[in-house]
JSON list of C-alpha atoms in Angstrom, two decimals:
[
{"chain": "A", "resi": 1, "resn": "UNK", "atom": "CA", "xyz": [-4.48, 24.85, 31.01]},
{"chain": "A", "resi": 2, "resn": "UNK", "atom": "CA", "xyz": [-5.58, 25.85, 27.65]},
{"chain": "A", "resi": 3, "resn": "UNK", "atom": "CA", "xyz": [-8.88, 27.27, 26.52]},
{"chain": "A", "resi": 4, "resn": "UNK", "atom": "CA", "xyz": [-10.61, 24.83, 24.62]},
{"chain": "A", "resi": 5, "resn": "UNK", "atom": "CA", "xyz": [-12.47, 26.06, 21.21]},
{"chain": "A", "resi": 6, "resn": "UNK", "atom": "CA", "xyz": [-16.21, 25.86, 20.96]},
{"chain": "A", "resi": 7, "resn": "UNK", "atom": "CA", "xyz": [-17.47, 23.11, 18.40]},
{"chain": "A", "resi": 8, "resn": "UNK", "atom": "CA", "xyz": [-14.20, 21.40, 18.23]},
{"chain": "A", "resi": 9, "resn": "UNK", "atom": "CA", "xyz": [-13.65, 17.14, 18.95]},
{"chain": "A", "resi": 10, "resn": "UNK", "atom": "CA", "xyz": [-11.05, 14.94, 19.38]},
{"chain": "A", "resi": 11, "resn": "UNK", "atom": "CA", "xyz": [-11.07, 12.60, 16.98]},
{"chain": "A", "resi": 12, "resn": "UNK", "atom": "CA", "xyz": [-9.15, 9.77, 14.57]},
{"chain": "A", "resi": 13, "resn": "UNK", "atom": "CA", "xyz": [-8.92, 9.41, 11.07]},
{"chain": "A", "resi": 14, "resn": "UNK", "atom": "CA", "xyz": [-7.61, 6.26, 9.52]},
{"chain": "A", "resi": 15, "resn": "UNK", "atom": "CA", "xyz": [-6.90, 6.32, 5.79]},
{"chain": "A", "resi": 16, "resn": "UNK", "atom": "CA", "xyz": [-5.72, 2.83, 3.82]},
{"chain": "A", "resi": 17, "resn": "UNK", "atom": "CA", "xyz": [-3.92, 3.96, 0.36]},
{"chain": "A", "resi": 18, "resn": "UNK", "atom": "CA", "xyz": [-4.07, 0.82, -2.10]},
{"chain": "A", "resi": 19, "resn": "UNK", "atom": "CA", "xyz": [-2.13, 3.28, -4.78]},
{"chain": "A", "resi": 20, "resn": "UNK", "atom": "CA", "xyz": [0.53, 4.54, -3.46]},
{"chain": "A", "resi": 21, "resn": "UNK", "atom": "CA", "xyz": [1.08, 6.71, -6.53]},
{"chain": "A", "resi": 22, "resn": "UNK", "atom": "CA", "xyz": [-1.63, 8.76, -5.15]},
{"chain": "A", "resi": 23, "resn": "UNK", "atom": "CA", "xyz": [0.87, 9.89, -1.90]},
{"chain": "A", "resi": 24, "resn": "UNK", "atom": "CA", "xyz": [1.49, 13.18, -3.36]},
{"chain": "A", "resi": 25, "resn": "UNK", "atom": "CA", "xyz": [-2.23, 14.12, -3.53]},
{"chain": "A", "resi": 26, "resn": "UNK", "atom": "CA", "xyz": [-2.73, 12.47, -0.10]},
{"chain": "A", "resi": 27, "resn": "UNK", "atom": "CA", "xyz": [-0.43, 14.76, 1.51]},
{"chain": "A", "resi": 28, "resn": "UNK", "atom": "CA", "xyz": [-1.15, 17.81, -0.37]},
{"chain": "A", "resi": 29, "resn": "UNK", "atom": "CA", "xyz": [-4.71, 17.81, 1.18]},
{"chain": "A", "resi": 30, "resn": "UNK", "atom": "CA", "xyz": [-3.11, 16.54, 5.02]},
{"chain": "A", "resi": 31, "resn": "UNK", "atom": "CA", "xyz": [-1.07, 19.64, 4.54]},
{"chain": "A", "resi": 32, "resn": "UNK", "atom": "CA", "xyz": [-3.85, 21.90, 3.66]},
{"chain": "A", "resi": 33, "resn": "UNK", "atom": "CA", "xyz": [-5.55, 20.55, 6.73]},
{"chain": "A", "resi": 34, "resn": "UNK", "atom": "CA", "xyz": [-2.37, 20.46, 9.26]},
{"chain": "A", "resi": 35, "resn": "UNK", "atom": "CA", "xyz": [-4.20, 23.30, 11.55]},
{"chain": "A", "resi": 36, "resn": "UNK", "atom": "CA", "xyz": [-6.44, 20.46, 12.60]},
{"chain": "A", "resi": 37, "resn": "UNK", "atom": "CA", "xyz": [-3.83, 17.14, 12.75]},
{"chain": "A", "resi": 38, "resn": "UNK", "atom": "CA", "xyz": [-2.29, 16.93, 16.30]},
{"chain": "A", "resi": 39, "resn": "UNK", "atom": "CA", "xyz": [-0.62, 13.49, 14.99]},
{"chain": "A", "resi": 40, "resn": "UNK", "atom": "CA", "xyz": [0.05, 11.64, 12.58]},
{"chain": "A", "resi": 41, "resn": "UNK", "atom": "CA", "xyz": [1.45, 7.63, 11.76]},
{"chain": "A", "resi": 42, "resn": "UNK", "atom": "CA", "xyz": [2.61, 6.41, 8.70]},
{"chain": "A", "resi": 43, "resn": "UNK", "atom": "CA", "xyz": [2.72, 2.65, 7.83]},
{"chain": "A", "resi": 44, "resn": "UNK", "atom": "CA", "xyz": [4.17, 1.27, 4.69]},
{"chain": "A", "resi": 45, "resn": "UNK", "atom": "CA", "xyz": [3.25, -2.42, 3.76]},
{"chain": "A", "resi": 46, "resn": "UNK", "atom": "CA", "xyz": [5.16, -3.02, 1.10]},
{"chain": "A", "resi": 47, "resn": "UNK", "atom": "CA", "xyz": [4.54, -6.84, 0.92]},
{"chain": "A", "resi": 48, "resn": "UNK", "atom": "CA", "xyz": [0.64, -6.29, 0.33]},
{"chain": "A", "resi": 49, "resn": "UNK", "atom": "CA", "xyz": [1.59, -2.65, -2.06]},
{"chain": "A", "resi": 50, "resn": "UNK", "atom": "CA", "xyz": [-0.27, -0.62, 0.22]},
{"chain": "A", "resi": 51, "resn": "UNK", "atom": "CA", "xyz": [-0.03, 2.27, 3.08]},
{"chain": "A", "resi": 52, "resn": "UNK", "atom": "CA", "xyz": [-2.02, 3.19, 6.39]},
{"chain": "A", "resi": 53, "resn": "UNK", "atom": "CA", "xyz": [-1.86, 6.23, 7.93]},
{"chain": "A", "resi": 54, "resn": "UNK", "atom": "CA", "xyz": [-4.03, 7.33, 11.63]},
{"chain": "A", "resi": 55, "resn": "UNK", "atom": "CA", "xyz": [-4.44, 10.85, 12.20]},
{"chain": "A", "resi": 56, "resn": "UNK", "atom": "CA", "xyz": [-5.25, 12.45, 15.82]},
{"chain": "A", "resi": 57, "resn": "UNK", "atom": "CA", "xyz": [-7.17, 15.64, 14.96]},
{"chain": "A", "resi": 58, "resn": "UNK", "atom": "CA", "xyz": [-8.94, 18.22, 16.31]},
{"chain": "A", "resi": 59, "resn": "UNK", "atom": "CA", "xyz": [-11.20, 20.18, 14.63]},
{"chain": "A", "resi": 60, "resn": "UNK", "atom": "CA", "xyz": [-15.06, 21.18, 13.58]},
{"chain": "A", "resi": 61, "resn": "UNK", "atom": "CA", "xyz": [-17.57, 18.92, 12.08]},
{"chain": "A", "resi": 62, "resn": "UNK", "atom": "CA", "xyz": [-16.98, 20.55, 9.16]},
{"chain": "A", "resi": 63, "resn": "UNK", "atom": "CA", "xyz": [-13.18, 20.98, 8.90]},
{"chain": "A", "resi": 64, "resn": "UNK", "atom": "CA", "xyz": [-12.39, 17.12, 9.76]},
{"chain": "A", "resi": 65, "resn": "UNK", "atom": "CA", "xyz": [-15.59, 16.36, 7.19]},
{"chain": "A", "resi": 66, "resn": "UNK", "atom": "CA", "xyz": [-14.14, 18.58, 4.32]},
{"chain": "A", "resi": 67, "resn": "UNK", "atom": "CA", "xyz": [-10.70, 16.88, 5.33]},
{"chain": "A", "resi": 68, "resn": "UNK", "atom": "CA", "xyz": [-11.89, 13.19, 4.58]},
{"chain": "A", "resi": 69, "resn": "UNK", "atom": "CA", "xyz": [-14.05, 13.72, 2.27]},
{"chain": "A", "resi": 70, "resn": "UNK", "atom": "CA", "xyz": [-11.52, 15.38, -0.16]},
{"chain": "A", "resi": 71, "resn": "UNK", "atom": "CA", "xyz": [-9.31, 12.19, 0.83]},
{"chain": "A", "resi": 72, "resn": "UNK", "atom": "CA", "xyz": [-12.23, 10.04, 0.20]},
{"chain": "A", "resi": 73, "resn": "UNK", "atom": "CA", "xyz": [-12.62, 11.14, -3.39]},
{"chain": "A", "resi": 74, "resn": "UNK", "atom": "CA", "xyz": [-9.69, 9.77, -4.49]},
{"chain": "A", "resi": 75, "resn": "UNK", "atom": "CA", "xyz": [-9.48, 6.50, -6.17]},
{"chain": "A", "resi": 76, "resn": "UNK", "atom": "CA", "xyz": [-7.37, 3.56, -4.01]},
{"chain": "A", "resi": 77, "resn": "UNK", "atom": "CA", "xyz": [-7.93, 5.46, -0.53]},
{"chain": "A", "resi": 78, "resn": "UNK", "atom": "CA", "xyz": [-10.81, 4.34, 1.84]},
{"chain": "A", "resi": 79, "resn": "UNK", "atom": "CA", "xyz": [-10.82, 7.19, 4.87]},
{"chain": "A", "resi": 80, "resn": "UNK", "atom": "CA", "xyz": [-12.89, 6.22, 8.25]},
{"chain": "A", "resi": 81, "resn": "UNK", "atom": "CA", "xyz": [-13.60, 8.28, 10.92]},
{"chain": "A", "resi": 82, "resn": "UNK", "atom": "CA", "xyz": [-14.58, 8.55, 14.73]},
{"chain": "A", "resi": 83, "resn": "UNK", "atom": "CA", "xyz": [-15.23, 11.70, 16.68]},
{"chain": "A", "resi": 84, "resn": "UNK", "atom": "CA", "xyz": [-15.65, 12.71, 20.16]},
{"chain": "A", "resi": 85, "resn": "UNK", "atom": "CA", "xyz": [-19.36, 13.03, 21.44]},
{"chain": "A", "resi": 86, "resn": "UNK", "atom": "CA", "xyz": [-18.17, 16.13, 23.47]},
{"chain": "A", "resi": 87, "resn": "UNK", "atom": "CA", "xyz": [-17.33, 19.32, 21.82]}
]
């Protein structure tokens, strides 16, 4: 059994992309960030011209917060979050 880091949660990040010219930049910043992404699910709805992706991460307040709220910035991608209540 592993030794769990102080301040860290469990949580999930789901990310809608209505631009999916903006993919590039998306996965720039999830690579930047991979340290905290245990997993990761890419959907492609090509019918409606848009992507979803969930995240499993584990990480800080801050980390996951700087994490969506770079994604959040850019136009055509919504980003919602929910963390753990135990660190």
């Amino acid at each position: 059994m592993g030794v769990v880091a102080i301040n860290r949660r469990i949580g999930v990040v789901g990310i809608v992309i209505e631009d999916r010219n903006k993919a590039p930049e998306i996965n720039n910043i999830l690579s930047r960030y991979s340290e905290i992404i245990i997993g990761r699910m890419g959907i492609p709805h090509k019918e409606r011209g848009l992507s979803v992706i969930s995240l499993i991460v584990e990480g800080t307040n801050d980390e996951i917060g700087a994490m969506t709220g770079k994604l959040g910035n850019i136009k055509g991608v919504q980003v919602k979050s929910a963390l753990s209540t135990k660190y």
